[in-house]
Amino acid sequence: MAANDGQQQQTVPAVASYSGFKPVQRRFIVGLVSTAGFLGPLAGGIYLPALPVLENEFGVSNTAINATVSVFMALCAISPLAFSVLADWKGRRPLYITSMAIYLTANILMATLPANFGALLFLRMVQAFGCSSVIALGAGTIADIIEPARRGFYMSIFLLGPNLGPTLGPVLGGVITGQASWRWTFGFLAITVGVTWLAFLIALPETLRCRVGNGRLAAERGLIQFPPHLLSPLAPEEERGPPPPKPSPRLLWRLACSPPVSISSVYTAILFANYFSMAVDLPVVLTSRYSWSVTAVGGGYLALGIAIVTGSLLAGRFSDWRRARAVRAAAGGRFAPEGRLADQVWGAGVCAAGSLMYGWVVEKDVHPAAVIAATFLSGFGMSSVLVVTFAFLTECAPQAAAGAMAVENLLRNAAAAITAVVAPSLIARMGAGWYYTGFAVLDLVTFGAGASGLIVYGTRRRTGSDVVTTVAGPPANHVGTASEADVEKGQKDGETS
């Protein structure tokens, strides 16, 4: 009898783990895409301190040199749409390698070509086209290799790069431009992007699940993918995930019109615009009202960077913890992605409080420490909402995670660009206190209406809906998903956060 039991146990197929990559491989992939995510937004921030120098160097007006910032932001908003749908269809690896090669080429040319304003404007557009894809691609990579139960925390790790890029960029740009020249800002980017591009070329495996399944074959090859190929070999057909829809403008439109994507993108864009308005206004306030030096202003941005990193990490970990509790309590282990939205409430409130505080301490010329504290609150709250939104979107659109992130990125960058243009005149007319009070109210109203609408929408479509994640195990020969129990079991084999 015991022998028969043993034979029966041997014939029971095991459920494949969500990811075939070893813990060290997963950490390496996350770290690599986070590094690339840092270098993308860095191109925008590192350029800002050089604007007065470039104005004199190229002999153009302030309006003309600011146009190089505007076209950069416009391309950063639009170009990820094209990269993301291709990445969800043909793979992450070729898009990473191609986009970073474009980014690298633009930096080399700007660092070496003779000073010509037309060339600078064009190359800034090329630079933006190459560097802006990484946030959408990175979110897709996280969705490929990290099971939903832990995606919030790992998404926060990935976002360390994109969040620190705009914060540290002005600090690095000021030092490089002041101590060397404006050309070395592009030279510095060329060197760092070149090293990162080589790492992608020889060490980044393909992770798209409809091509490689859970990545078992790539994991067996180890970290070094040599000789390097643009496209990775396909996994056996029975191991691949379900095929995504072919890329088309209609697909992007459907994603943009999907309530989970559109609604969450709108209210996160409003919160980000509030934060960005403060980030743009901060150096003006600190220099004109408090007579801070350029170096001291850089210190103020470092405080903002600490807030963003802290908020992202804490919110990602907390959201995963609450999700795990909800899964254990639910019958059948079913979890609706909109269950994560409750974790955003406190972040939206903190962001609004920071906006309110910033407006009135600036209006009343309170001590600059209060200004820094207000920006800390705003950055902390904004980043906590953003990381939960990213985790939510990857669960709502598992086969189009990069596309969903590109739509979110489009609205977020557009909101930031508009805010940067209109904020100075509105603050001059309304006063900082009432301007940021209005933004705080707008934060709470849009978030409250949006989150409530998504919860109602998800509840109505709960049965058989594509916005519900079933964490019960799939058929044994399918590696696209795995049960929570199997995931947790695999995590205990040496992986710690």
XYZ file of C-alpha atoms in Angstrom:
497
model
C 0.000 0.000 0.000
C 2.807 2.309 0.891
C 4.527 1.482 -2.358
C 1.377 2.263 -4.286
C 1.052 5.554 -2.450
C 4.611 6.359 -3.366
C 3.976 5.573 -7.017
C 0.889 7.785 -6.966
C 2.840 10.606 -5.401
C 5.515 10.315 -8.093
C 2.972 10.558 -10.887
C 1.359 13.750 -9.553
C 2.761 16.598 -11.711
C 4.262 19.510 -9.828
C 3.005 23.009 -10.411
C 5.759 25.047 -12.027
C 6.968 28.067 -10.137
C 5.983 31.500 -11.400
C 9.596 32.295 -12.298
C 12.308 29.852 -13.275
C 15.031 32.372 -12.456
C 17.006 31.850 -9.269
C 16.701 34.506 -6.538
C 20.110 35.988 -7.370
C 19.171 36.166 -11.049
C 15.900 37.924 -10.285
C 17.659 40.456 -8.066
C 20.239 41.073 -10.794
C 17.551 41.654 -13.451
C 15.608 44.023 -11.188
C 18.798 45.916 -10.321
C 19.797 46.216 -13.976
C 16.460 47.571 -15.175
C 16.360 49.932 -12.181
C 19.783 51.272 -13.187
C 18.514 51.863 -16.712
C 15.435 53.501 -15.207
C 17.733 55.888 -13.341
C 19.696 56.828 -16.470
C 16.562 57.682 -18.454
C 15.129 60.480 -16.282
C 18.686 61.534 -15.402
C 19.006 62.958 -18.921
C 16.275 65.474 -18.145
C 17.542 66.636 -14.750
C 21.276 66.743 -15.466
C 20.630 69.149 -18.356
C 18.807 71.855 -16.379
C 21.777 73.576 -14.630
C 23.469 74.013 -18.027
C 20.617 76.026 -19.570
C 22.131 79.515 -18.919
C 25.504 78.296 -20.199
C 23.934 76.814 -23.335
C 22.023 80.039 -23.975
C 25.326 81.938 -24.204
C 27.184 79.125 -25.972
C 24.644 78.826 -28.807
C 23.720 82.529 -28.902
C 19.959 81.958 -28.640
C 17.183 83.363 -26.467
C 15.925 81.901 -23.214
C 12.703 80.851 -24.972
C 14.647 78.979 -27.638
C 16.844 77.104 -25.163
C 13.781 76.205 -23.084
C 12.326 74.644 -26.230
C 14.969 71.930 -25.917
C 13.398 71.032 -22.561
C 9.861 71.099 -23.964
C 10.593 68.794 -26.912
C 12.448 66.416 -24.584
C 9.442 66.128 -22.273
C 7.044 65.740 -25.204
C 9.022 62.828 -26.665
C 9.379 61.259 -23.215
C 5.589 61.192 -22.994
C 4.899 59.795 -26.468
C 7.726 57.433 -27.450
C 7.133 54.756 -24.750
C 3.809 54.005 -26.450
C 5.599 52.602 -29.489
C 8.230 50.722 -27.493
C 5.745 49.205 -25.053
C 3.397 47.511 -27.519
C 6.359 45.991 -29.351
C 7.858 44.825 -26.064
C 4.601 43.107 -25.067
C 4.594 41.308 -28.431
C 8.189 40.492 -29.467
C 10.122 40.714 -26.220
C 11.797 43.036 -23.734
C 15.455 42.340 -24.553
C 15.577 43.666 -28.157
C 13.749 46.846 -27.151
C 16.093 47.500 -24.206
C 19.154 47.032 -26.415
C 17.794 49.124 -29.295
C 16.472 52.030 -27.223
C 19.636 52.305 -25.119
C 21.784 52.226 -28.249
C 19.793 55.208 -29.562
C 20.240 56.964 -26.205
C 23.988 56.265 -26.238
C 24.422 57.549 -29.804
C 22.619 60.815 -29.063
C 24.832 61.493 -26.021
C 28.029 60.811 -27.949
C 26.995 63.173 -30.745
C 25.972 65.993 -28.376
C 29.280 65.673 -26.536
C 31.418 65.834 -29.681
C 29.651 67.730 -32.499
C 30.299 71.483 -33.065
C 27.855 73.798 -31.318
C 24.783 74.110 -33.512
C 21.364 74.867 -32.057
C 19.425 72.959 -34.709
C 21.546 69.865 -34.071
C 21.098 70.249 -30.302
C 17.320 70.454 -30.638
C 17.173 67.406 -32.909
C 19.536 65.331 -30.782
C 17.576 66.148 -27.628
C 14.562 64.635 -29.367
C 16.588 61.538 -30.291
C 17.903 61.332 -26.725
C 14.374 61.442 -25.320
C 13.190 58.802 -27.789
C 15.912 56.432 -26.623
C 15.887 57.043 -22.881
C 12.175 57.235 -22.164
C 11.203 53.644 -22.875
C 12.749 52.119 -19.783
C 9.951 52.825 -17.278
C 7.352 51.011 -19.393
C 9.767 48.191 -20.270
C 10.931 47.868 -16.667
C 7.397 47.532 -15.329
C 6.779 44.794 -17.883
C 9.958 42.997 -16.817
C 8.905 43.088 -13.156
C 5.523 41.613 -14.118
C 7.325 38.848 -16.043
C 9.538 37.571 -13.238
C 7.830 38.606 -9.989
C 4.613 36.923 -8.847
C 1.717 39.296 -8.036
C 1.990 38.582 -4.307
C 5.373 40.354 -4.108
C 5.091 42.760 -7.006
C 4.500 45.873 -4.920
C 7.831 45.591 -3.116
C 9.833 44.735 -6.218
C 8.109 47.513 -8.131
C 9.295 49.907 -5.430
C 12.860 48.594 -5.861
C 12.641 49.177 -9.615
C 11.246 52.691 -9.098
C 14.288 53.699 -7.051
C 16.035 54.401 -10.351
C 13.326 56.451 -12.114
C 12.583 58.349 -8.887
C 16.209 59.253 -8.143
C 17.055 60.283 -11.714
C 15.163 63.596 -11.701
C 16.250 64.294 -8.109
C 19.990 63.701 -8.441
C 20.177 64.959 -12.025
C 20.310 68.698 -11.195
C 22.912 68.051 -8.486
C 25.193 66.125 -10.850
C 24.559 68.575 -13.673
C 25.521 71.552 -11.550
C 28.781 69.928 -10.445
C 29.766 68.709 -13.934
C 28.864 71.948 -15.722
C 30.522 74.091 -13.048
C 33.714 72.062 -12.742
C 34.158 70.918 -16.351
C 31.827 72.023 -19.198
C 28.338 71.461 -20.555
C 29.720 68.894 -23.007
C 30.794 66.686 -20.128
C 27.187 66.329 -18.976
C 26.591 64.406 -22.206
C 29.989 62.750 -21.933
C 29.133 61.506 -18.453
C 25.820 60.148 -19.745
C 27.563 58.475 -22.699
C 30.000 56.653 -20.417
C 27.399 55.451 -17.914
C 24.858 54.511 -20.591
C 27.561 52.697 -22.580
C 28.534 50.528 -19.610
C 24.890 49.777 -18.850
C 24.164 48.961 -22.497
C 26.998 46.411 -22.514
C 25.559 44.834 -19.376
C 22.180 44.532 -21.092
C 23.792 43.065 -24.184
C 25.665 40.256 -22.419
C 23.699 39.662 -19.222
C 19.982 40.470 -19.638
C 17.846 37.448 -20.576
C 14.499 37.647 -22.308
C 11.635 37.586 -19.783
C 8.462 38.007 -21.879
C 6.310 35.085 -20.802
C 4.674 34.445 -24.187
C 8.180 33.761 -25.568
C 10.141 32.171 -22.726
C 7.473 31.043 -20.229
C 8.842 31.321 -16.741
C 12.399 31.783 -18.038
C 13.615 28.313 -17.117
C 15.849 27.911 -20.188
C 17.490 31.324 -19.779
C 17.979 30.700 -16.065
C 19.843 27.471 -16.789
C 22.331 29.391 -18.968
C 23.344 31.597 -16.040
C 23.789 35.362 -15.846
C 26.034 35.714 -18.907
C 24.156 35.442 -22.212
C 27.095 34.642 -24.473
C 27.368 34.841 -27.375
C 24.825 37.681 -27.239
C 21.799 37.610 -29.540
C 19.166 40.263 -30.041
C 16.374 37.682 -29.790
C 16.387 34.870 -27.249
C 15.342 31.341 -28.258
C 11.706 30.416 -27.694
C 10.706 28.077 -24.912
C 8.813 24.892 -25.849
C 5.277 25.790 -26.862
C 3.680 24.045 -23.904
C 5.723 26.203 -21.501
C 4.940 29.579 -23.034
C 2.385 31.982 -21.643
C -0.677 33.034 -23.636
C 0.119 35.124 -26.728
C -0.579 38.866 -26.469
C -2.544 40.796 -29.109
C -0.553 42.155 -32.032
C 0.533 45.793 -31.608
C -1.654 48.421 -33.194
C -2.985 51.917 -32.460
C -6.302 50.236 -31.662
C -4.646 48.203 -28.896
C -3.250 51.357 -27.277
C -6.637 53.029 -27.575
C -8.319 50.053 -25.901
C -5.781 50.210 -23.085
C -6.275 53.956 -22.685
C -10.069 53.495 -22.563
C -9.902 50.651 -20.050
C -11.246 52.079 -16.744
C -8.500 50.564 -14.538
C -5.790 52.093 -16.739
C -7.402 55.424 -17.569
C -8.854 56.287 -14.159
C -5.794 55.330 -12.112
C -3.553 57.126 -14.619
C -5.577 60.331 -14.336
C -5.446 60.661 -10.572
C -1.779 59.652 -10.342
C -1.044 62.249 -13.042
C -2.727 64.928 -10.894
C -0.693 63.915 -7.843
C 2.509 63.871 -9.883
C 1.730 67.291 -11.358
C 1.353 68.642 -7.820
C 4.718 67.189 -6.829
C 6.386 68.384 -10.048
C 5.030 71.888 -9.541
C 6.815 72.029 -6.179
C 10.000 70.513 -7.628
C 10.143 73.224 -10.314
C 9.217 76.014 -7.888
C 11.617 74.910 -5.126
C 14.879 76.412 -6.503
C 13.115 79.705 -7.259
C 11.726 79.903 -3.729
C 14.964 78.932 -1.982
C 17.119 81.363 -3.958
C 14.784 84.378 -4.165
C 13.122 84.218 -0.726
C 15.849 82.612 1.379
C 19.018 83.500 -0.598
C 20.268 79.910 -0.757
C 23.270 79.085 -2.926
C 23.069 76.636 -5.848
C 24.826 73.992 -3.740
C 22.373 74.448 -0.880
C 19.440 74.121 -3.271
C 20.892 70.796 -4.385
C 20.730 69.692 -0.753
C 17.028 70.512 -0.742
C 16.537 68.177 -3.695
C 18.386 65.414 -1.860
C 15.822 65.633 0.945
C 13.097 65.278 -1.672
C 14.866 62.238 -3.089
C 14.990 60.589 0.328
C 11.252 61.158 0.697
C 10.490 59.555 -2.665
C 12.641 56.492 -1.987
C 11.241 55.996 1.510
C 7.630 56.391 0.435
C 8.040 53.983 -2.464
C 9.720 51.236 -0.427
C 7.329 51.422 2.522
C 4.207 51.550 0.357
C 5.327 48.639 -1.829
C 6.063 46.436 1.164
C 2.866 47.422 2.971
C 0.694 46.787 -0.100
C 2.166 43.301 -0.567
C 1.595 42.520 3.121
C -2.061 43.555 2.940
C -2.540 41.621 -0.293
C -1.153 38.453 1.292
C -3.550 38.819 4.227
C -6.494 39.302 1.865
C -5.538 36.199 -0.130
C -5.327 34.050 2.996
C -8.722 35.296 4.167
C -10.496 34.915 0.800
C -12.340 31.766 -0.199
C -10.459 29.998 -3.001
C -7.552 32.424 -2.837
C -9.149 34.925 -5.187
C -7.907 38.500 -5.145
C -9.205 41.470 -7.107
C -6.445 43.919 -8.128
C -8.520 46.911 -7.015
C -8.022 45.598 -3.473
C -4.641 47.359 -3.582
C -6.294 50.759 -4.007
C -7.072 51.056 -0.300
C -3.309 51.291 0.269
C -3.240 54.590 -1.626
C -5.555 56.501 0.685
C -2.936 57.569 3.189
C -0.458 58.472 0.432
C -2.951 60.768 -1.299
C -3.719 62.423 2.035
C -0.037 62.985 2.834
C 0.599 64.431 -0.639
C -2.325 66.843 -0.261
C -1.129 67.850 3.223
C 2.341 68.547 1.858
C 0.869 70.708 -0.909
C -1.220 72.704 1.567
C 1.731 73.165 3.920
C 4.133 74.168 1.145
C 1.827 76.840 -0.238
C 1.281 78.629 3.038
C 4.786 78.365 4.507
C 6.116 79.901 1.268
C 3.356 82.524 1.271
C 4.147 83.524 4.879
C 7.963 83.265 4.519
C 8.230 80.654 7.255
C 11.639 79.133 8.021
C 13.067 77.177 5.031
C 13.106 73.991 7.111
C 9.303 74.058 6.906
C 9.531 74.342 3.103
C 11.781 71.269 2.924
C 9.462 69.384 5.294
C 6.480 70.196 3.063
C 8.231 68.941 -0.068
C 9.222 65.813 1.868
C 5.561 65.100 2.656
C 4.484 65.693 -0.930
C 7.198 63.470 -2.411
C 6.568 60.752 0.181
C 2.831 60.662 -0.513
C 3.128 60.889 -4.305
C 5.662 58.048 -4.560
C 3.590 55.768 -2.310
C 0.539 56.211 -4.552
C 2.605 55.745 -7.699
C 4.194 52.425 -6.695
C 0.839 50.905 -5.729
C -0.640 52.116 -9.031
C 2.152 50.385 -10.957
C 1.562 47.107 -9.108
C -2.196 47.463 -9.669
C -1.795 48.028 -13.421
C 0.457 44.983 -13.910
C -2.244 42.815 -12.327
C -5.044 44.408 -14.380
C -3.222 43.978 -17.701
C -0.822 41.036 -17.278
C -0.373 40.549 -21.047
C 0.064 44.257 -21.773
C 1.861 45.513 -18.675
C 4.331 47.639 -20.648
C 1.506 49.150 -22.709
C -0.508 50.040 -19.612
C 2.557 51.678 -18.085
C 3.174 53.637 -21.280
C -0.364 55.059 -21.154
C 0.155 56.008 -17.508
C 3.518 57.559 -18.374
C 1.936 59.585 -21.189
C -0.646 61.198 -18.898
C 1.852 61.734 -16.087
C 4.444 63.462 -18.268
C 1.805 65.536 -20.030
C 0.429 66.732 -16.698
C 3.927 67.620 -15.497
C 4.736 69.508 -18.701
C 1.528 71.553 -18.540
C 2.069 72.325 -14.860
C 5.627 73.524 -15.479
C 4.321 76.011 -18.048
C 1.295 77.414 -16.200
C 2.505 77.276 -12.576
C 4.633 80.483 -12.534
C 1.848 82.703 -13.870
C -0.832 81.123 -11.674
C 1.301 81.443 -8.537
C 1.992 85.097 -9.397
C -1.746 85.816 -9.716
C -3.175 83.611 -6.953
C -0.321 83.508 -4.486
C 1.457 80.304 -3.482
C -0.943 79.625 -0.608
C -4.152 79.495 -2.640
C -2.480 77.853 -5.652
C -1.258 74.868 -3.651
C -4.458 74.765 -1.596
C -6.342 74.328 -4.860
C -3.973 71.556 -5.889
C -4.480 69.791 -2.541
C -8.264 69.855 -3.001
C -7.877 68.628 -6.580
C -5.680 65.754 -5.338
C -8.273 64.555 -2.849
C -11.287 64.978 -5.161
C -9.765 63.203 -8.170
C -8.284 60.423 -6.067
C -11.473 59.859 -4.071
C -13.677 59.791 -7.162
C -11.210 57.683 -9.163
C -10.497 55.045 -6.525
C -14.184 54.725 -5.633
C -15.089 54.372 -9.306
C -12.508 51.631 -9.828
C -13.733 49.666 -6.807
C -17.335 49.843 -8.066
C -16.228 48.894 -11.580
C -14.217 45.921 -10.331
C -17.036 44.714 -8.108
C -19.512 44.708 -10.995
C -17.142 42.761 -13.244
C -15.927 40.394 -10.540
C -17.354 37.172 -11.981
C -15.294 35.965 -14.943
C -13.621 39.338 -15.307
C -10.164 39.895 -16.676
C -9.511 42.319 -13.828
C -9.632 39.541 -11.240
C -6.500 37.604 -10.517
C -7.091 33.973 -9.568
C -4.219 32.715 -7.501
C -5.345 29.105 -7.513
C -2.931 26.892 -9.404
C -3.321 26.357 -13.165
C -2.976 23.068 -15.010
C 0.304 21.458 -14.171
C 1.819 21.845 -17.641
C 1.293 25.592 -17.706
C 4.046 27.822 -16.357
C 2.302 31.147 -16.774
C 0.952 31.272 -13.240
C 1.329 29.420 -9.978
C -0.541 29.128 -6.741
C 0.266 31.378 -3.802
C 1.287 28.327 -1.794
C 3.765 27.228 -4.462
C 5.120 30.740 -4.776
C 5.682 31.047 -1.050
C 7.281 27.606 -0.993
C 9.683 28.628 -3.742
C 10.521 31.869 -1.965
C 11.641 29.985 1.121
C 14.386 28.268 -0.886
C 16.935 30.896 -0.064
C 15.236 34.113 -1.128
C 14.944 36.978 1.298
C 13.875 40.511 0.629
